Short mmCIF file of N, CA, C and O in Angstrom, two decimals:
data_model
loop_
_atom_site.label_atom_id
_atom_site.label_comp_id
_atom_site.label_asym_id
_atom_site.label_seq_id
_atom_site.Cartn_x
_atom_site.Cartn_y
_atom_site.Cartn_z
N MET A 97 -83.69 -113.67 93.39
CA MET A 97 -84.61 -114.68 93.85
C MET A 97 -84.59 -115.89 92.92
O MET A 97 -84.58 -117.01 93.35
N TYR A 98 -84.63 -115.66 91.61
CA TYR A 98 -84.57 -116.73 90.62
C TYR A 98 -83.37 -116.46 89.71
O TYR A 98 -83.48 -115.71 88.76
N PRO A 99 -82.23 -117.06 89.96
CA PRO A 99 -81.04 -116.74 89.16
C PRO A 99 -81.14 -117.14 87.70
O PRO A 99 -80.51 -116.55 86.85
N CYS A 100 -81.98 -118.15 87.38
CA CYS A 100 -82.07 -118.60 85.99
C CYS A 100 -83.25 -117.98 85.26
O CYS A 100 -83.60 -118.41 84.18
N VAL A 101 -83.87 -116.96 85.83
CA VAL A 101 -85.10 -116.42 85.27
C VAL A 101 -84.89 -115.01 84.74
O VAL A 101 -84.25 -114.19 85.38
N ARG A 102 -85.42 -114.75 83.55
CA ARG A 102 -85.42 -113.40 83.02
C ARG A 102 -86.83 -112.84 83.15
O ARG A 102 -87.80 -113.58 83.11
N THR A 103 -86.95 -111.56 83.30
CA THR A 103 -88.24 -110.94 83.58
C THR A 103 -88.73 -110.17 82.37
O THR A 103 -87.96 -109.53 81.68
N SER A 104 -90.03 -110.24 82.13
CA SER A 104 -90.65 -109.44 81.09
C SER A 104 -91.55 -108.40 81.74
O SER A 104 -91.75 -108.40 82.95
N ALA A 105 -92.12 -107.54 80.94
CA ALA A 105 -92.96 -106.47 81.46
C ALA A 105 -94.18 -107.03 82.18
O ALA A 105 -94.69 -108.09 81.84
N ALA A 106 -94.64 -106.29 83.16
CA ALA A 106 -95.80 -106.72 83.94
C ALA A 106 -97.06 -106.62 83.09
O ALA A 106 -97.20 -105.73 82.27
N ARG A 107 -97.95 -107.57 83.28
CA ARG A 107 -99.23 -107.52 82.59
C ARG A 107 -100.25 -108.28 83.42
O ARG A 107 -99.95 -109.33 83.97
N PRO A 108 -101.47 -107.76 83.54
CA PRO A 108 -102.49 -108.47 84.31
C PRO A 108 -103.04 -109.64 83.52
O PRO A 108 -103.20 -109.57 82.32
N LEU A 109 -103.31 -110.74 84.21
CA LEU A 109 -103.91 -111.92 83.59
C LEU A 109 -105.21 -112.23 84.31
O LEU A 109 -105.23 -112.42 85.51
N ASP A 110 -106.30 -112.29 83.58
CA ASP A 110 -107.61 -112.66 84.13
C ASP A 110 -107.99 -111.84 85.36
O ASP A 110 -108.57 -112.36 86.30
N GLY A 111 -107.61 -110.58 85.39
CA GLY A 111 -107.97 -109.72 86.49
C GLY A 111 -107.15 -109.92 87.75
O GLY A 111 -107.37 -109.26 88.75
N ALA A 112 -106.19 -110.86 87.74
CA ALA A 112 -105.36 -111.10 88.91
C ALA A 112 -104.31 -110.00 89.03
O ALA A 112 -103.99 -109.31 88.07
N LEU A 113 -103.77 -109.86 90.21
CA LEU A 113 -102.76 -108.84 90.44
C LEU A 113 -101.37 -109.42 90.22
O LEU A 113 -100.63 -109.70 91.15
N TRP A 114 -101.01 -109.63 88.97
CA TRP A 114 -99.68 -110.15 88.64
C TRP A 114 -98.73 -108.98 88.53
O TRP A 114 -99.02 -107.99 87.89
N SER A 115 -97.58 -109.08 89.14
CA SER A 115 -96.63 -108.00 89.03
C SER A 115 -95.69 -108.21 87.85
O SER A 115 -95.33 -107.27 87.17
N GLU A 116 -95.28 -109.43 87.61
CA GLU A 116 -94.41 -109.68 86.47
C GLU A 116 -94.47 -111.14 86.04
O GLU A 116 -94.78 -112.02 86.82
N ARG A 117 -94.16 -111.33 84.79
CA ARG A 117 -94.11 -112.67 84.20
C ARG A 117 -92.65 -113.02 84.04
O ARG A 117 -91.86 -112.21 83.56
N ARG A 118 -92.27 -114.21 84.43
CA ARG A 118 -90.87 -114.63 84.34
C ARG A 118 -90.77 -115.88 83.49
O ARG A 118 -91.68 -116.69 83.46
N ARG A 119 -89.66 -116.03 82.82
CA ARG A 119 -89.42 -117.22 82.02
C ARG A 119 -88.03 -117.76 82.38
O ARG A 119 -87.06 -117.04 82.38
N CYS A 120 -88.00 -119.03 82.71
CA CYS A 120 -86.74 -119.66 83.10
C CYS A 120 -85.87 -119.83 81.85
O CYS A 120 -86.32 -120.35 80.83
N ASN A 121 -84.63 -119.39 81.92
CA ASN A 121 -83.72 -119.52 80.78
C ASN A 121 -83.31 -120.97 80.56
O ASN A 121 -82.95 -121.36 79.46
N TYR A 122 -83.37 -121.79 81.60
CA TYR A 122 -82.94 -123.17 81.48
C TYR A 122 -84.01 -124.03 80.82
O TYR A 122 -83.76 -124.72 79.86
N CYS A 123 -85.23 -123.97 81.34
CA CYS A 123 -86.25 -124.89 80.84
C CYS A 123 -87.34 -124.19 80.03
O CYS A 123 -88.25 -124.84 79.56
N GLU A 124 -87.25 -122.86 79.88
CA GLU A 124 -88.18 -122.08 79.05
C GLU A 124 -89.62 -122.16 79.53
O GLU A 124 -90.54 -122.01 78.76
N MET A 125 -89.85 -122.41 80.82
CA MET A 125 -91.21 -122.45 81.35
C MET A 125 -91.56 -121.12 81.98
O MET A 125 -90.70 -120.46 82.58
N ASP A 126 -92.80 -120.73 81.85
CA ASP A 126 -93.27 -119.49 82.45
C ASP A 126 -93.50 -119.67 83.95
O ASP A 126 -94.00 -120.69 84.38
N THR A 127 -93.11 -118.65 84.70
CA THR A 127 -93.43 -118.55 86.11
C THR A 127 -93.98 -117.16 86.32
O THR A 127 -93.43 -116.20 85.81
N PHE A 128 -95.09 -117.05 87.03
CA PHE A 128 -95.68 -115.75 87.28
C PHE A 128 -95.46 -115.38 88.73
O PHE A 128 -95.50 -116.22 89.61
N GLU A 129 -95.22 -114.10 88.95
CA GLU A 129 -95.05 -113.62 90.31
C GLU A 129 -96.21 -112.71 90.65
O GLU A 129 -96.52 -111.78 89.91
N LEU A 130 -96.88 -113.01 91.77
CA LEU A 130 -97.99 -112.20 92.22
C LEU A 130 -97.47 -110.87 92.75
O LEU A 130 -96.29 -110.72 93.06
N ALA A 131 -98.36 -109.90 92.90
CA ALA A 131 -97.97 -108.58 93.38
C ALA A 131 -97.36 -108.64 94.77
O ALA A 131 -96.52 -107.82 95.11
N ASP A 132 -97.74 -109.64 95.57
CA ASP A 132 -97.17 -109.75 96.92
C ASP A 132 -95.84 -110.49 96.94
O ASP A 132 -95.27 -110.72 97.99
N GLY A 133 -95.32 -110.89 95.78
CA GLY A 133 -94.01 -111.52 95.67
C GLY A 133 -94.02 -113.03 95.62
O GLY A 133 -92.99 -113.65 95.46
N ALA A 134 -95.19 -113.66 95.75
CA ALA A 134 -95.27 -115.12 95.70
C ALA A 134 -95.17 -115.59 94.25
O ALA A 134 -95.82 -115.04 93.37
N ALA A 135 -94.36 -116.60 94.01
CA ALA A 135 -94.20 -117.15 92.66
C ALA A 135 -95.24 -118.24 92.43
O ALA A 135 -95.52 -119.04 93.31
N VAL A 136 -95.82 -118.26 91.24
CA VAL A 136 -96.83 -119.25 90.88
C VAL A 136 -96.38 -119.93 89.60
O VAL A 136 -96.09 -119.28 88.61
N GLU A 137 -96.30 -121.26 89.63
CA GLU A 137 -95.93 -122.03 88.45
C GLU A 137 -97.16 -122.77 87.96
O GLU A 137 -97.98 -123.21 88.76
N PRO A 138 -97.30 -122.95 86.66
CA PRO A 138 -98.47 -123.67 86.15
C PRO A 138 -98.43 -125.12 86.62
O PRO A 138 -97.37 -125.76 86.59
N PRO A 139 -99.56 -125.68 87.05
CA PRO A 139 -99.58 -127.06 87.54
C PRO A 139 -99.44 -128.11 86.45
O PRO A 139 -99.03 -129.22 86.71
N LEU A 140 -99.79 -127.75 85.21
CA LEU A 140 -99.69 -128.69 84.09
C LEU A 140 -98.70 -128.16 83.07
O LEU A 140 -98.71 -126.97 82.73
N LEU A 141 -97.86 -129.05 82.55
CA LEU A 141 -96.86 -128.69 81.55
C LEU A 141 -97.19 -129.36 80.23
O LEU A 141 -97.84 -130.40 80.19
N THR A 142 -96.71 -128.77 79.16
CA THR A 142 -96.83 -129.41 77.85
C THR A 142 -95.77 -130.51 77.76
O THR A 142 -94.85 -130.58 78.57
N ILE A 143 -95.90 -131.35 76.76
CA ILE A 143 -94.91 -132.41 76.55
C ILE A 143 -93.53 -131.79 76.28
O ILE A 143 -92.52 -132.27 76.79
N GLU A 144 -93.49 -130.71 75.51
CA GLU A 144 -92.23 -130.06 75.19
C GLU A 144 -91.55 -129.51 76.44
O GLU A 144 -90.34 -129.65 76.61
N GLU A 145 -92.34 -128.90 77.34
CA GLU A 145 -91.77 -128.38 78.59
C GLU A 145 -91.26 -129.51 79.47
O GLU A 145 -90.18 -129.42 80.05
N ALA A 146 -92.02 -130.60 79.55
CA ALA A 146 -91.60 -131.76 80.34
C ALA A 146 -90.33 -132.38 79.76
O ALA A 146 -89.43 -132.79 80.50
N ALA A 147 -90.23 -132.42 78.44
CA ALA A 147 -89.03 -132.96 77.78
C ALA A 147 -87.79 -132.14 78.15
O ALA A 147 -86.72 -132.70 78.40
N LYS A 148 -87.95 -130.82 78.19
CA LYS A 148 -86.81 -129.96 78.56
C LYS A 148 -86.38 -130.19 80.00
O LYS A 148 -85.20 -130.20 80.30
N VAL A 149 -87.35 -130.38 80.89
CA VAL A 149 -87.02 -130.65 82.30
C VAL A 149 -86.25 -131.97 82.41
O VAL A 149 -85.26 -132.06 83.14
N LEU A 150 -86.69 -132.99 81.69
CA LEU A 150 -86.05 -134.30 81.73
C LEU A 150 -84.80 -134.37 80.85
O LEU A 150 -84.09 -135.37 80.88
N ARG A 151 -84.58 -133.34 80.04
CA ARG A 151 -83.44 -133.27 79.12
C ARG A 151 -83.45 -134.42 78.13
O ARG A 151 -82.45 -135.08 77.88
N VAL A 152 -84.65 -134.66 77.57
CA VAL A 152 -84.81 -135.65 76.49
C VAL A 152 -85.45 -134.93 75.31
O VAL A 152 -85.95 -133.82 75.43
N GLY A 153 -85.46 -135.57 74.18
CA GLY A 153 -86.03 -134.98 72.98
C GLY A 153 -87.56 -135.02 73.00
O GLY A 153 -88.19 -135.78 73.73
N ARG A 154 -88.14 -134.18 72.16
CA ARG A 154 -89.59 -134.07 72.06
C ARG A 154 -90.21 -135.39 71.59
O ARG A 154 -91.23 -135.83 72.14
N SER A 155 -89.61 -136.03 70.61
CA SER A 155 -90.15 -137.29 70.08
C SER A 155 -90.15 -138.38 71.14
O SER A 155 -91.13 -139.13 71.28
N LEU A 156 -89.08 -138.48 71.91
CA LEU A 156 -89.02 -139.48 72.98
C LEU A 156 -90.07 -139.18 74.04
O LEU A 156 -90.71 -140.10 74.57
N ALA A 157 -90.28 -137.91 74.37
CA ALA A 157 -91.28 -137.55 75.37
C ALA A 157 -92.68 -137.96 74.91
O ALA A 157 -93.47 -138.50 75.70
N TYR A 158 -93.01 -137.72 73.64
CA TYR A 158 -94.31 -138.15 73.12
C TYR A 158 -94.43 -139.68 73.12
O TYR A 158 -95.48 -140.24 73.41
N GLU A 159 -93.35 -140.36 72.79
CA GLU A 159 -93.35 -141.82 72.80
C GLU A 159 -93.60 -142.33 74.23
O GLU A 159 -94.37 -143.27 74.43
N LEU A 160 -92.96 -141.72 75.22
CA LEU A 160 -93.15 -142.11 76.61
C LEU A 160 -94.58 -141.81 77.09
O LEU A 160 -95.14 -142.54 77.90
N ALA A 161 -95.16 -140.73 76.59
CA ALA A 161 -96.55 -140.39 76.94
C ALA A 161 -97.51 -141.45 76.38
O ALA A 161 -98.44 -141.88 77.07
N ARG A 162 -97.27 -141.87 75.14
CA ARG A 162 -98.12 -142.92 74.55
C ARG A 162 -97.94 -144.25 75.28
O ARG A 162 -98.89 -145.00 75.49
N LEU A 163 -96.69 -144.53 75.70
CA LEU A 163 -96.41 -145.74 76.46
C LEU A 163 -97.15 -145.72 77.80
O LEU A 163 -97.69 -146.73 78.24
N TYR A 164 -97.22 -144.55 78.42
CA TYR A 164 -97.94 -144.41 79.69
C TYR A 164 -99.41 -144.76 79.51
O TYR A 164 -99.99 -145.48 80.32
N GLU A 165 -100.01 -144.25 78.46
CA GLU A 165 -101.42 -144.56 78.19
C GLU A 165 -101.61 -146.04 77.87
O GLU A 165 -102.55 -146.66 78.35
N ALA A 166 -100.74 -146.60 77.06
CA ALA A 166 -100.88 -148.00 76.64
C ALA A 166 -100.67 -148.97 77.80
O ALA A 166 -101.29 -150.03 77.84
N SER A 167 -99.81 -148.60 78.77
CA SER A 167 -99.52 -149.50 79.89
C SER A 167 -100.49 -149.32 81.05
O SER A 167 -100.35 -150.00 82.07
N GLY A 168 -101.44 -148.40 80.92
CA GLY A 168 -102.39 -148.18 82.01
C GLY A 168 -101.79 -147.41 83.16
O GLY A 168 -102.27 -147.49 84.28
N GLY A 169 -100.73 -146.68 82.91
CA GLY A 169 -100.13 -145.83 83.94
C GLY A 169 -99.02 -146.48 84.74
O GLY A 169 -98.65 -145.97 85.79
N THR A 170 -98.49 -147.59 84.25
CA THR A 170 -97.41 -148.26 85.00
C THR A 170 -96.02 -147.96 84.45
O THR A 170 -95.03 -148.25 85.11
N ASN A 171 -95.94 -147.38 83.27
CA ASN A 171 -94.66 -147.15 82.62
C ASN A 171 -94.76 -145.90 81.76
O ASN A 171 -95.83 -145.58 81.25
N GLY A 172 -93.68 -145.17 81.59
CA GLY A 172 -93.66 -144.01 80.70
C GLY A 172 -93.75 -142.68 81.43
O GLY A 172 -93.45 -142.58 82.61
N LEU A 173 -94.17 -141.65 80.70
CA LEU A 173 -94.27 -140.28 81.21
C LEU A 173 -95.71 -140.02 81.63
O LEU A 173 -96.62 -140.08 80.79
N PRO A 174 -95.97 -139.74 82.92
CA PRO A 174 -97.35 -139.53 83.39
C PRO A 174 -98.02 -138.35 82.68
O PRO A 174 -97.50 -137.24 82.69
N VAL A 175 -99.14 -138.62 82.03
CA VAL A 175 -99.85 -137.58 81.28
C VAL A 175 -101.34 -137.65 81.53
O VAL A 175 -101.88 -138.68 81.92
N ILE A 176 -101.98 -136.51 81.29
CA ILE A 176 -103.43 -136.41 81.28
C ILE A 176 -103.78 -136.00 79.86
O ILE A 176 -103.14 -135.11 79.30
N ARG A 177 -104.78 -136.63 79.28
CA ARG A 177 -105.18 -136.30 77.91
C ARG A 177 -106.42 -135.41 77.95
O ARG A 177 -107.40 -135.72 78.62
N PHE A 178 -106.33 -134.29 77.24
CA PHE A 178 -107.47 -133.40 77.03
C PHE A 178 -107.75 -133.41 75.54
O PHE A 178 -107.13 -132.66 74.79
N GLY A 179 -108.65 -134.26 75.11
CA GLY A 179 -108.90 -134.41 73.68
C GLY A 179 -107.67 -134.97 73.00
O GLY A 179 -107.26 -136.09 73.26
N THR A 180 -107.04 -134.16 72.15
CA THR A 180 -105.82 -134.60 71.47
C THR A 180 -104.56 -134.07 72.14
O THR A 180 -103.46 -134.37 71.69
N CYS A 181 -104.72 -133.28 73.21
CA CYS A 181 -103.58 -132.66 73.89
C CYS A 181 -103.15 -133.49 75.10
O CYS A 181 -103.99 -133.98 75.84
N PHE A 182 -101.85 -133.62 75.28
CA PHE A 182 -101.29 -134.22 76.47
C PHE A 182 -100.84 -133.10 77.40
O PHE A 182 -100.28 -132.10 76.96
N ARG A 183 -101.04 -133.29 78.71
CA ARG A 183 -100.48 -132.39 79.71
C ARG A 183 -99.86 -133.25 80.80
O ARG A 183 -100.37 -134.30 81.16
N VAL A 184 -98.73 -132.78 81.32
CA VAL A 184 -97.98 -133.49 82.34
C VAL A 184 -98.12 -132.75 83.66
O VAL A 184 -97.72 -131.59 83.75
N PRO A 185 -98.69 -133.38 84.69
CA PRO A 185 -98.77 -132.72 85.99
C PRO A 185 -97.36 -132.48 86.54
O PRO A 185 -96.52 -133.38 86.52
N ARG A 186 -97.13 -131.27 86.99
CA ARG A 186 -95.80 -130.89 87.49
C ARG A 186 -95.34 -131.81 88.62
O ARG A 186 -94.20 -132.26 88.64
N TRP A 187 -96.24 -132.12 89.56
CA TRP A 187 -95.84 -132.94 90.70
C TRP A 187 -95.46 -134.36 90.26
O TRP A 187 -94.52 -134.95 90.81
N ALA A 188 -96.15 -134.91 89.25
CA ALA A 188 -95.83 -136.25 88.76
C ALA A 188 -94.50 -136.25 88.02
O ALA A 188 -93.73 -137.21 88.12
N LEU A 189 -94.23 -135.17 87.31
CA LEU A 189 -92.94 -135.04 86.61
C LEU A 189 -91.79 -134.95 87.60
O LEU A 189 -90.75 -135.58 87.42
N MET A 190 -91.99 -134.18 88.68
CA MET A 190 -90.95 -134.05 89.70
C MET A 190 -90.72 -135.38 90.42
O MET A 190 -89.59 -135.73 90.75
N GLU A 191 -91.79 -136.13 90.65
CA GLU A 191 -91.65 -137.46 91.26
C GLU A 191 -90.83 -138.38 90.36
O GLU A 191 -89.95 -139.10 90.83
N LEU A 192 -91.08 -138.33 89.07
CA LEU A 192 -90.33 -139.13 88.11
C LEU A 192 -88.87 -138.69 88.05
O LEU A 192 -87.96 -139.51 88.08
N ALA A 193 -88.64 -137.38 88.00
CA ALA A 193 -87.28 -136.86 87.87
C ALA A 193 -86.45 -137.09 89.14
O ALA A 193 -85.27 -137.43 89.05
N HIS A 194 -87.06 -136.93 90.31
CA HIS A 194 -86.30 -137.03 91.55
C HIS A 194 -86.18 -138.46 92.08
O HIS A 194 -85.14 -138.83 92.63
N ASN A 195 -87.24 -139.26 91.93
CA ASN A 195 -87.25 -140.60 92.52
C ASN A 195 -87.27 -141.73 91.50
O ASN A 195 -87.17 -142.89 91.88
N GLY A 196 -87.50 -141.41 90.23
CA GLY A 196 -87.57 -142.44 89.21
C GLY A 196 -88.85 -143.25 89.28
O GLY A 196 -88.95 -144.32 88.69
N ARG A 197 -89.84 -142.74 90.00
CA ARG A 197 -91.10 -143.47 90.19
C ARG A 197 -92.17 -142.91 89.27
O ARG A 197 -92.40 -141.71 89.22
N VAL A 198 -92.80 -143.80 88.51
CA VAL A 198 -93.91 -143.41 87.63
C VAL A 198 -95.19 -143.52 88.44
O VAL A 198 -95.50 -144.59 88.96
N VAL A 199 -95.89 -142.41 88.59
CA VAL A 199 -97.13 -142.42 89.37
C VAL A 199 -98.32 -142.70 88.45
O VAL A 199 -98.33 -142.31 87.29
N LYS A 200 -99.30 -143.39 89.01
CA LYS A 200 -100.51 -143.69 88.25
C LYS A 200 -101.51 -142.58 88.54
O LYS A 200 -101.87 -142.36 89.69
N LEU A 201 -101.92 -141.87 87.53
CA LEU A 201 -102.84 -140.75 87.69
C LEU A 201 -104.28 -141.22 87.56
O LEU A 201 -104.70 -141.67 86.49
N GLY A 202 -105.02 -141.15 88.63
CA GLY A 202 -106.43 -141.52 88.59
C GLY A 202 -106.64 -142.92 88.07
O GLY A 202 -105.98 -143.86 88.47
N ASP A 203 -107.57 -143.05 87.16
CA ASP A 203 -107.87 -144.33 86.55
C ASP A 203 -107.30 -144.38 85.15
O ASP A 203 -108.04 -144.42 84.18
N ALA A 204 -106.00 -144.33 85.04
CA ALA A 204 -105.36 -144.38 83.73
C ALA A 204 -105.56 -145.77 83.14
O ALA A 204 -104.98 -146.74 83.59
N ALA A 205 -106.43 -145.86 82.19
CA ALA A 205 -106.73 -147.14 81.55
C ALA A 205 -106.09 -147.18 80.17
O ALA A 205 -105.92 -146.14 79.54
N PRO A 206 -105.70 -148.36 79.71
CA PRO A 206 -105.15 -148.44 78.36
C PRO A 206 -106.14 -147.90 77.34
O PRO A 206 -107.34 -148.14 77.44
N ARG A 207 -105.62 -147.15 76.40
CA ARG A 207 -106.47 -146.57 75.37
C ARG A 207 -106.94 -147.66 74.43
O ARG A 207 -106.15 -148.50 73.99
N ARG A 208 -108.21 -147.66 74.12
CA ARG A 208 -108.76 -148.66 73.21
C ARG A 208 -108.31 -148.37 71.80
O ARG A 208 -108.29 -147.23 71.37
N ARG A 209 -107.98 -149.43 71.10
CA ARG A 209 -107.56 -149.27 69.70
C ARG A 209 -108.78 -149.14 68.82
O ARG A 209 -109.71 -149.93 68.91
N SER A 210 -108.76 -148.16 67.97
CA SER A 210 -109.86 -148.00 67.02
C SER A 210 -109.54 -148.81 65.76
O SER A 210 -108.45 -149.35 65.60
N SER A 211 -110.50 -148.87 64.86
CA SER A 211 -110.28 -149.61 63.62
C SER A 211 -109.19 -148.94 62.79
O SER A 211 -108.49 -149.60 62.04
N LYS A 212 -109.00 -147.61 62.93
CA LYS A 212 -107.93 -146.91 62.20
C LYS A 212 -106.56 -147.34 62.71
O LYS A 212 -105.63 -147.50 61.94
N ASP A 213 -106.43 -147.55 64.08
CA ASP A 213 -105.15 -147.95 64.64
C ASP A 213 -104.76 -149.35 64.24
O ASP A 213 -103.59 -149.67 64.11
N ALA A 214 -105.73 -150.22 64.05
CA ALA A 214 -105.46 -151.62 63.72
C ALA A 214 -104.92 -151.77 62.31
O ALA A 214 -104.22 -152.71 61.99
N ALA A 215 -105.26 -150.83 61.43
CA ALA A 215 -104.84 -150.93 60.03
C ALA A 215 -103.40 -150.60 59.81
O ALA A 215 -102.68 -150.13 60.53
#
């Protein structure tokens, strides 16, 4: 079913009926398979996972994420910020990878510079 995926032992997550956890050998992302055989992929990726999908380095991916925030969502790698963490929506990453289109997520506004950034 997944030629690039290796399987690990089954383990339940949050009481769900997961039959097995899979990890893609190519992009190192986790995919979970439900007991009924349906595959579930996480909707949000880390910057490192997104970098592997795009086949770019980690530093460039973080730079593109900061560019996305600074440009108000018109340029760079589409990200959502949770405190100090960046997450990349899978659908926005696929849109960028397949069509070259950067999507604007919600009300992505340029990040305000603090007095520490100005120094």
